Short mmCIF file of N, CA and C and ligand atoms in Angstrom, two decimals:
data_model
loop_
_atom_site.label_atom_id
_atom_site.label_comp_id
_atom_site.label_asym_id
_atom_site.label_seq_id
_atom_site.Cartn_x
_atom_site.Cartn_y
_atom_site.Cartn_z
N UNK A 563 8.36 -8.29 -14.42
CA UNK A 563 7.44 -7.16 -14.47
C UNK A 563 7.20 -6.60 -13.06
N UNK A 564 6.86 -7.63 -12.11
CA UNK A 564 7.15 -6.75 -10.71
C UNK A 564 8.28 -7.18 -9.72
N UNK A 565 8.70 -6.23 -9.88
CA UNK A 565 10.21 -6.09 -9.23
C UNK A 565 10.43 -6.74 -7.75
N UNK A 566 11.03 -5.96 -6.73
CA UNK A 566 11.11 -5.77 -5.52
C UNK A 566 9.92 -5.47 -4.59
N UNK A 567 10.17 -6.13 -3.67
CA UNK A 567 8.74 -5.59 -2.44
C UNK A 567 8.70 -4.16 -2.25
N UNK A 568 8.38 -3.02 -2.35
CA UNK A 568 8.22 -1.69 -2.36
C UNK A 568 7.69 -1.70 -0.43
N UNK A 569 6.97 -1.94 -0.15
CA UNK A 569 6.56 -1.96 1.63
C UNK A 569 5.18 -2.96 1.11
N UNK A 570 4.97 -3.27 2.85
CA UNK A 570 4.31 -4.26 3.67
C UNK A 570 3.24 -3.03 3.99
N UNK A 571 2.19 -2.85 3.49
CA UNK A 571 1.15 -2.67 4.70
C UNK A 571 0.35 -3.36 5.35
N UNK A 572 0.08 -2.66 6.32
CA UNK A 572 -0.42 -3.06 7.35
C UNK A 572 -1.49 -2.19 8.55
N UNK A 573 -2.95 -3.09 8.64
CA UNK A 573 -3.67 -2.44 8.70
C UNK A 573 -4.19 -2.50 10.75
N UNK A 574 -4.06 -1.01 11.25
CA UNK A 574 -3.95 -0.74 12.30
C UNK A 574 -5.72 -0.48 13.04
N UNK A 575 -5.97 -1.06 14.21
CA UNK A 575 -6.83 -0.93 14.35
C UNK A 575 -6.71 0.96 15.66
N UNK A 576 -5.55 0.58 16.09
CA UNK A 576 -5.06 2.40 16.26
C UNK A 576 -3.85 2.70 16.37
N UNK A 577 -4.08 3.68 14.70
CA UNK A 577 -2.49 3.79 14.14
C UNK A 577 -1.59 4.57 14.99
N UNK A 578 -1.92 5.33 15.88
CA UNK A 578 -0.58 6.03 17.10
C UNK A 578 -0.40 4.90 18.03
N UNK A 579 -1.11 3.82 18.84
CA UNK A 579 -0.49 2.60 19.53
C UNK A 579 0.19 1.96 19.04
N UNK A 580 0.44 1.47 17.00
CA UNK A 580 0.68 0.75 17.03
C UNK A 580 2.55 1.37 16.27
N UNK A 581 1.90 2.44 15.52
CA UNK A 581 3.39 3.57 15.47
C UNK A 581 4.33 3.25 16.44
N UNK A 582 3.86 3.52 17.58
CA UNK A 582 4.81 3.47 18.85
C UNK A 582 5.55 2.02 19.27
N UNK A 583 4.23 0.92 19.12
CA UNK A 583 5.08 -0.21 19.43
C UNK A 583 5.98 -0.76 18.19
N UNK A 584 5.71 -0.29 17.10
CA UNK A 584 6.25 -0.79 15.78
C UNK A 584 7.73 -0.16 16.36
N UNK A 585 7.88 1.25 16.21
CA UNK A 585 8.98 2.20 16.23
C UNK A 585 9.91 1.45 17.31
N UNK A 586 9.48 1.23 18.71
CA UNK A 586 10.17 1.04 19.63
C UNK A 586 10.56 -0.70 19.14
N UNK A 587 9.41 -1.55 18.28
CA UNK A 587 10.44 -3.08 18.55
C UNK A 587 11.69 -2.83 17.42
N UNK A 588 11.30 -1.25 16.39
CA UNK A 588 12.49 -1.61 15.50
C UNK A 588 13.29 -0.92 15.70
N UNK A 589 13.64 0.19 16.67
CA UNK A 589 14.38 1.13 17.06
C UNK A 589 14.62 2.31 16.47
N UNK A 590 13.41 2.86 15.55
CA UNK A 590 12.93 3.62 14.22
C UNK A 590 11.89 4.58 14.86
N UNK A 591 12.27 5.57 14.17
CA UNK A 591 11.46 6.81 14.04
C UNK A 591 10.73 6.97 12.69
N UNK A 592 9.52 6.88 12.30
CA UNK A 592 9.13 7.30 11.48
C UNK A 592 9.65 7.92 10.32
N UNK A 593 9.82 7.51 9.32
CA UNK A 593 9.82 7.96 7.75
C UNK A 593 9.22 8.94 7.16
N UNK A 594 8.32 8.87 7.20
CA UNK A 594 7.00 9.69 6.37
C UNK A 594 5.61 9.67 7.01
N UNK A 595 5.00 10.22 7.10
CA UNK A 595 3.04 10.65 7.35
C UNK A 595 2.39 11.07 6.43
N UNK A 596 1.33 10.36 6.01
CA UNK A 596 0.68 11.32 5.49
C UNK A 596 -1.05 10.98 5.27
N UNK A 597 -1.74 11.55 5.34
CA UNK A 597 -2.83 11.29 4.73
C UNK A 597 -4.06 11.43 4.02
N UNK A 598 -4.64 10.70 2.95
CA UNK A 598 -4.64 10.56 1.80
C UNK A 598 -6.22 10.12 2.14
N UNK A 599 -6.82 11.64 1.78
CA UNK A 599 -8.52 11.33 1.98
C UNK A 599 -9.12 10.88 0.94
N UNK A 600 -8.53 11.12 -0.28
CA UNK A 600 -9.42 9.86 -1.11
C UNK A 600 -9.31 8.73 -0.88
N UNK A 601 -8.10 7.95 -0.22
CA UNK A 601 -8.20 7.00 -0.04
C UNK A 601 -8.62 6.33 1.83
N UNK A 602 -9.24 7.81 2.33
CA UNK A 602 -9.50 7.11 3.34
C UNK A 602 -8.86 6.97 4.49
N UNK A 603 -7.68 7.42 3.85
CA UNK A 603 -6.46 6.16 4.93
C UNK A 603 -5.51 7.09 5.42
N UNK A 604 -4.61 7.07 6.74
CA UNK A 604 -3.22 8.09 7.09
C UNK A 604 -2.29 6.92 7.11
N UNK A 605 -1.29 7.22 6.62
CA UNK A 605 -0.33 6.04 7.16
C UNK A 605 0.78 6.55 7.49
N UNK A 606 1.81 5.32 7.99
CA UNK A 606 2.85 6.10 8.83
C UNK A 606 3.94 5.01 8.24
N UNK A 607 5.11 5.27 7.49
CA UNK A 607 6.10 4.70 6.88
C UNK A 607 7.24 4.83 7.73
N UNK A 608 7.71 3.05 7.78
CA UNK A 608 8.68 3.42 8.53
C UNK A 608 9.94 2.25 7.66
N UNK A 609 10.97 3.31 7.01
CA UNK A 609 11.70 2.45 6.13
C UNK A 609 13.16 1.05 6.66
N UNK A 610 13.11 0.37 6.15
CA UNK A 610 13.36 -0.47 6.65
C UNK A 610 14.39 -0.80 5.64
N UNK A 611 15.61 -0.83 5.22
CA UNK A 611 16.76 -0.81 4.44
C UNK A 611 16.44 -0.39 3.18
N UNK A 612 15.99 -0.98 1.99
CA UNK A 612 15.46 -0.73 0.88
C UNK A 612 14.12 -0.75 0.31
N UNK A 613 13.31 -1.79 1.50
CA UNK A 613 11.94 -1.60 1.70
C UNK A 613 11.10 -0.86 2.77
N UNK A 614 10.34 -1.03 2.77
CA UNK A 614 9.26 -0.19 3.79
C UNK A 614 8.08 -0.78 4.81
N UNK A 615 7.78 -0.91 6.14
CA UNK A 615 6.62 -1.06 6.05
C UNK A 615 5.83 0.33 6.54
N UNK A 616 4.43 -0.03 6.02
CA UNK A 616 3.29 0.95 5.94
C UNK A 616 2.26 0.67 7.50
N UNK A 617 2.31 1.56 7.71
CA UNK A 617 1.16 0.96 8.88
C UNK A 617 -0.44 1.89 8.76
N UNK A 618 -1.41 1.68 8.59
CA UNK A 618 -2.43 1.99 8.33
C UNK A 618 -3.30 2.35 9.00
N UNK A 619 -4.27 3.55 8.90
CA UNK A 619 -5.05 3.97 10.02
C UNK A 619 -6.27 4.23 8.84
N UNK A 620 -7.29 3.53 9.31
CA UNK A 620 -8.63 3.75 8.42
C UNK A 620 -9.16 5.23 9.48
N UNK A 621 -10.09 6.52 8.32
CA UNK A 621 -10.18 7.53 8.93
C UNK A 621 -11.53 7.76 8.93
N UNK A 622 -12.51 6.20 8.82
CA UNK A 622 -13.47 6.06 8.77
C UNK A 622 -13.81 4.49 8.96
N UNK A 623 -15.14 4.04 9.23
CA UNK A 623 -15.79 3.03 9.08
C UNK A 623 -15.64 2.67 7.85
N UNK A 624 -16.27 3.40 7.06
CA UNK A 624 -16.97 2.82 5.68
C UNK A 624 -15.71 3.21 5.02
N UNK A 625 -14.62 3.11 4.80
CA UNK A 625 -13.50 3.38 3.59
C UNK A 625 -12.65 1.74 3.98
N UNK A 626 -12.16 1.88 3.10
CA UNK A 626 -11.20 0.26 2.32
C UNK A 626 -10.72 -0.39 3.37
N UNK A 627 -10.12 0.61 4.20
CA UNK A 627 -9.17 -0.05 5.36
C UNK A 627 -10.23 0.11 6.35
N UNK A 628 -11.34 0.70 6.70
CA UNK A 628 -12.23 0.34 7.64
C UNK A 628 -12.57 -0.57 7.93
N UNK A 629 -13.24 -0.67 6.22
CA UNK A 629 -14.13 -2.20 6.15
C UNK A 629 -13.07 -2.91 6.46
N UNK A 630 -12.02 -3.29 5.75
CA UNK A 630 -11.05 -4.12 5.95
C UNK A 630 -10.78 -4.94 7.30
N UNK A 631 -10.67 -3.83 8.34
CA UNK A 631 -10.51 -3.55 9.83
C UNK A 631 -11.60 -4.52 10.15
N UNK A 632 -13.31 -4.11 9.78
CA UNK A 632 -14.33 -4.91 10.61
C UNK A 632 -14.51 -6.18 10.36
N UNK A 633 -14.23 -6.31 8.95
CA UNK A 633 -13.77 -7.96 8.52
C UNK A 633 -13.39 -8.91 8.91
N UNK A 634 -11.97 -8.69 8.54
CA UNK A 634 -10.26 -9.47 8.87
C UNK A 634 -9.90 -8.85 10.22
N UNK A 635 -10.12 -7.90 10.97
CA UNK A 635 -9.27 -7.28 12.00
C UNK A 635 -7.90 -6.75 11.77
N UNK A 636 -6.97 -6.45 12.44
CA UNK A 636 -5.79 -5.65 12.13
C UNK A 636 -4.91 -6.91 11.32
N UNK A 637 -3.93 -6.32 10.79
CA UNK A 637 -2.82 -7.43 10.46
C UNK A 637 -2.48 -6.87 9.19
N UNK A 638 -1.56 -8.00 8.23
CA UNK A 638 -1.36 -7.54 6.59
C UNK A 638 -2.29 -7.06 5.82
N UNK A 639 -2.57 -6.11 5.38
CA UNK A 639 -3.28 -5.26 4.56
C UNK A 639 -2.91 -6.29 2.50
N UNK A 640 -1.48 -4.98 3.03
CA UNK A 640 -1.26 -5.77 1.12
C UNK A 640 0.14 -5.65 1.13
N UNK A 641 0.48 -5.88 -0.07
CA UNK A 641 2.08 -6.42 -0.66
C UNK A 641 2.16 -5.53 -1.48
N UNK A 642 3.02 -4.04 -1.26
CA UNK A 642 3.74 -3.85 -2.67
C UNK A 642 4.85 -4.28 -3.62
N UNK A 643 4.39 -3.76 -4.53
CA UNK A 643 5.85 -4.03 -5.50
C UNK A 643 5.81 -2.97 -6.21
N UNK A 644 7.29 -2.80 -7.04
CA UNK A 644 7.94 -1.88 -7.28
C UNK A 644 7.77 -2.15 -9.17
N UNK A 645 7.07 -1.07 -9.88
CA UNK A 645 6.75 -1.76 -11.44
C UNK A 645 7.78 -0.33 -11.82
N UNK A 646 8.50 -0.83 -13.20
CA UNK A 646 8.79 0.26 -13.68
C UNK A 646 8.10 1.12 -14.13
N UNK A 647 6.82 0.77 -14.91
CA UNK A 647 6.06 1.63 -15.88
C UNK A 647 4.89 1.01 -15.10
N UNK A 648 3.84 2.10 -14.61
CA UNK A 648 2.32 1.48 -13.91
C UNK A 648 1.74 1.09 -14.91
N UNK A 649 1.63 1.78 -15.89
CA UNK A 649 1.00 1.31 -17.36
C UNK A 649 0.70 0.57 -17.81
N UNK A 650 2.26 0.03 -18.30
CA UNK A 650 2.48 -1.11 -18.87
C UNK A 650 2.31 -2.10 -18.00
N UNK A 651 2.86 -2.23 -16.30
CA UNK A 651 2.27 -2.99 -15.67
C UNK A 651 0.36 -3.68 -15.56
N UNK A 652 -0.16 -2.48 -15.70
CA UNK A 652 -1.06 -2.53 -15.31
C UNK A 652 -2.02 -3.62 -17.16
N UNK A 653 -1.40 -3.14 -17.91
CA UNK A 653 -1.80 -3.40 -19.62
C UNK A 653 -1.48 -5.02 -19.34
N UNK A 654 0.14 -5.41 -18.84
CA UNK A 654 0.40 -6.92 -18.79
C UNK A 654 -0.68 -7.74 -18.19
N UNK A 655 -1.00 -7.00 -16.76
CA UNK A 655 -1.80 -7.49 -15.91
C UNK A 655 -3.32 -7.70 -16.72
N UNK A 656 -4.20 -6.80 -17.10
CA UNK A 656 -5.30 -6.95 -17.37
C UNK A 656 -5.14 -7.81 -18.71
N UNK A 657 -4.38 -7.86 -19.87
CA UNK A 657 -4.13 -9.11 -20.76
C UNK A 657 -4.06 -10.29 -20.28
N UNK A 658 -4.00 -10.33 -19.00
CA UNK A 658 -3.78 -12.25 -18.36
C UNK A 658 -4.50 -12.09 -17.86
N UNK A 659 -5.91 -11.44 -17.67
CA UNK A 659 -6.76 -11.81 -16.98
C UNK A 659 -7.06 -11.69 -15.52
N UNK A 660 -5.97 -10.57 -15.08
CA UNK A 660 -5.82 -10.18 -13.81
C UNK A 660 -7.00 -9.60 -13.43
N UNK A 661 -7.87 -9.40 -12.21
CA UNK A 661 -9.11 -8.48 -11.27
C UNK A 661 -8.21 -7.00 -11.05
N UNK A 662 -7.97 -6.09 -11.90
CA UNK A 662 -7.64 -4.84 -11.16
C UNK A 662 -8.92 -3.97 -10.43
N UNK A 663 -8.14 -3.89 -9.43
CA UNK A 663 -9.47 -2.79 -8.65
C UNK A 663 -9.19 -1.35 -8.85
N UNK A 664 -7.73 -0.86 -9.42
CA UNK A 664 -7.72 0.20 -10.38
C UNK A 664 -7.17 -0.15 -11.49
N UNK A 665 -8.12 0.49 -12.83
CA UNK A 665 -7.97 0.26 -13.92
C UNK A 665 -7.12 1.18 -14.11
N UNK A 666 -6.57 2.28 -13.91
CA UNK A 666 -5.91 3.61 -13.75
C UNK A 666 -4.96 3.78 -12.93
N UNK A 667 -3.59 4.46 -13.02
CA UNK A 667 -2.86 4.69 -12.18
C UNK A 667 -3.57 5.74 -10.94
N UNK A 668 -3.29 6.05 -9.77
CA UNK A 668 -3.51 7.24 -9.18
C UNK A 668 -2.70 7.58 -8.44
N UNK A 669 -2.59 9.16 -7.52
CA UNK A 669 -1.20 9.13 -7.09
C UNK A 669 -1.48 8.24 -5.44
N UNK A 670 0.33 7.66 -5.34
CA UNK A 670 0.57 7.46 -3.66
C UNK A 670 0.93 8.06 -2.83
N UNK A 671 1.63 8.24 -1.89
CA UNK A 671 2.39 9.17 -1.21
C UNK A 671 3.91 9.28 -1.61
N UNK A 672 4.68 9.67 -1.32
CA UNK A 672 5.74 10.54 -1.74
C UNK A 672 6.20 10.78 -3.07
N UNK A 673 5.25 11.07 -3.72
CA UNK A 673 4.99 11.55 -5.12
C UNK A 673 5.91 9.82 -6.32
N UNK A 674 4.74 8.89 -5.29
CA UNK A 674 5.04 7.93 -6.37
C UNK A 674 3.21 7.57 -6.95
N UNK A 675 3.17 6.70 -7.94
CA UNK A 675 2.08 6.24 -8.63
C UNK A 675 1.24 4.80 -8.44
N UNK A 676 0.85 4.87 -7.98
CA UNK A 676 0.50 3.32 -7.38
C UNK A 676 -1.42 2.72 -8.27
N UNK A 677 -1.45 1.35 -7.81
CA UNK A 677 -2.87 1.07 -8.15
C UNK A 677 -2.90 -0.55 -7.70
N UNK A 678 -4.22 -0.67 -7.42
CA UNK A 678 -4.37 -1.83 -6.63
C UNK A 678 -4.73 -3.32 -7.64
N UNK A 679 -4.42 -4.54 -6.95
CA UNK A 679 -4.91 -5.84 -8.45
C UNK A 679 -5.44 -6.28 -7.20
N UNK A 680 -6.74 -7.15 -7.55
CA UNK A 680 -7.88 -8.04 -6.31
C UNK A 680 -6.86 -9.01 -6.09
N UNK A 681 -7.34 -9.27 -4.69
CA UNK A 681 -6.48 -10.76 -4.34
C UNK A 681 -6.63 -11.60 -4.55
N UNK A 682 -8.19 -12.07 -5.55
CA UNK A 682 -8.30 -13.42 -5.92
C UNK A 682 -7.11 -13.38 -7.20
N UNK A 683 -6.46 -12.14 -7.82
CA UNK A 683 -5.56 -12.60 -8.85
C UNK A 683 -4.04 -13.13 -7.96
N UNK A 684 -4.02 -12.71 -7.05
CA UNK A 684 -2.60 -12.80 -6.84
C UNK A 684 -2.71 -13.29 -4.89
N UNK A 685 -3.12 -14.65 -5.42
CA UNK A 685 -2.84 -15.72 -4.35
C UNK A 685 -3.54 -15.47 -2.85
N UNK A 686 -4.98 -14.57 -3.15
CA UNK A 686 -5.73 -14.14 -1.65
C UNK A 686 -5.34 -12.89 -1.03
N UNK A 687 -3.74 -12.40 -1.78
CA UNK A 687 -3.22 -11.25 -1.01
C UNK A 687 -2.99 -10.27 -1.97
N UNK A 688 -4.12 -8.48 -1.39
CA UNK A 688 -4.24 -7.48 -2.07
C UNK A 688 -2.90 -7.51 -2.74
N UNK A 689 -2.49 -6.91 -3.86
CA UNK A 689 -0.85 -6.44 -4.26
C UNK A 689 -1.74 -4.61 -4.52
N UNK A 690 -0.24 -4.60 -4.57
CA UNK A 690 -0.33 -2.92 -4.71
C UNK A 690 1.00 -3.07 -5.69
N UNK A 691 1.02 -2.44 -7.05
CA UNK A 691 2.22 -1.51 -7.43
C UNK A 691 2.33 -0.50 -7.40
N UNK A 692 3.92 -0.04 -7.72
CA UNK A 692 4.27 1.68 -6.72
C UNK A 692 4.91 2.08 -8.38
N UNK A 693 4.73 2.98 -9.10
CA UNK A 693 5.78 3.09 -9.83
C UNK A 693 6.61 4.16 -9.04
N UNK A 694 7.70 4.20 -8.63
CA UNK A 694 8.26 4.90 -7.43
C UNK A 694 8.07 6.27 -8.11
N UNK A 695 8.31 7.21 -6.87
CA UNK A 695 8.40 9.08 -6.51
C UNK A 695 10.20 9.54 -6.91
N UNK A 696 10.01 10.41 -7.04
CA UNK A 696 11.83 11.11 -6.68
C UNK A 696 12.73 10.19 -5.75
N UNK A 697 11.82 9.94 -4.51
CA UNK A 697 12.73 10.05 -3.60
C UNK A 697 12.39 8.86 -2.64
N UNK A 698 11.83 7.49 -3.32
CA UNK A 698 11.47 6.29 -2.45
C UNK A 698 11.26 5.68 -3.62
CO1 CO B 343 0.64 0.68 0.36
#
């Protein structure tokens, strides 16, 4: 039911310092930008053969990756994976008793579908599924 790692995020305490040192240890230019005020967050994708990582810039205190930030401090955010159907993913998940923190798909960035499960279901670490976009 969940596939492949879809990207690594990862949560920046300042997302242009850390863009730069990410880019330069992997010899990568940026993927994608974008950001996504309902959720708070800009991120900066930088693809990495068939997966991705995400690097994260909270665009506030008080939003997910803020708090996150004043918590835990910078580091792994969450784990995606790659579901075929969010749906049905999401239907398997809440039948076993999974914590979803979206009950609902909503959109991600590059016109894929994503939604978050708590980390007390899945071993302390946020997951995220992606049902993928066109074009990632
Ligand atoms: Co993500």
């Amino acid at each position: 039911m969940l596939r492949e790692v879809h990207h690594v995020g990862i949560a920046c305490a300042d997302l242009e310092v850390e863009v730069a040192r990410f880019g330069a240890a992997c010899g990568l230019e940026p993927a994608h930008r974008e950001r996504v005020e309902d959720q708070g967050v800009e991120e900066v994708m930088f693809d990495l053969g068939a997966t991705s990582v995400q690097l994260l810039g909270a665009l506030g205190s008080e939003t997910p990756v803020g708090r996150f930030l004043a918590r835990r401090g910078p580091g792994l955010h969450h784990v995606a994976y790659v579901v075929d159907d969010i749906i049905v993913a999401l239907a398997h998940l809440r039948e076993r008793g999974a914590r979803l923190v979206d009950e609902s798909p909503r959109a991600g960035s590059r016109g894929t579908r994503i939604a978050f499960v708590h980390p007390s279901s899945m071993g302390g670490v946020l997951v995220e599924l992606v049902e993928r976009g066109p074009d990632r």
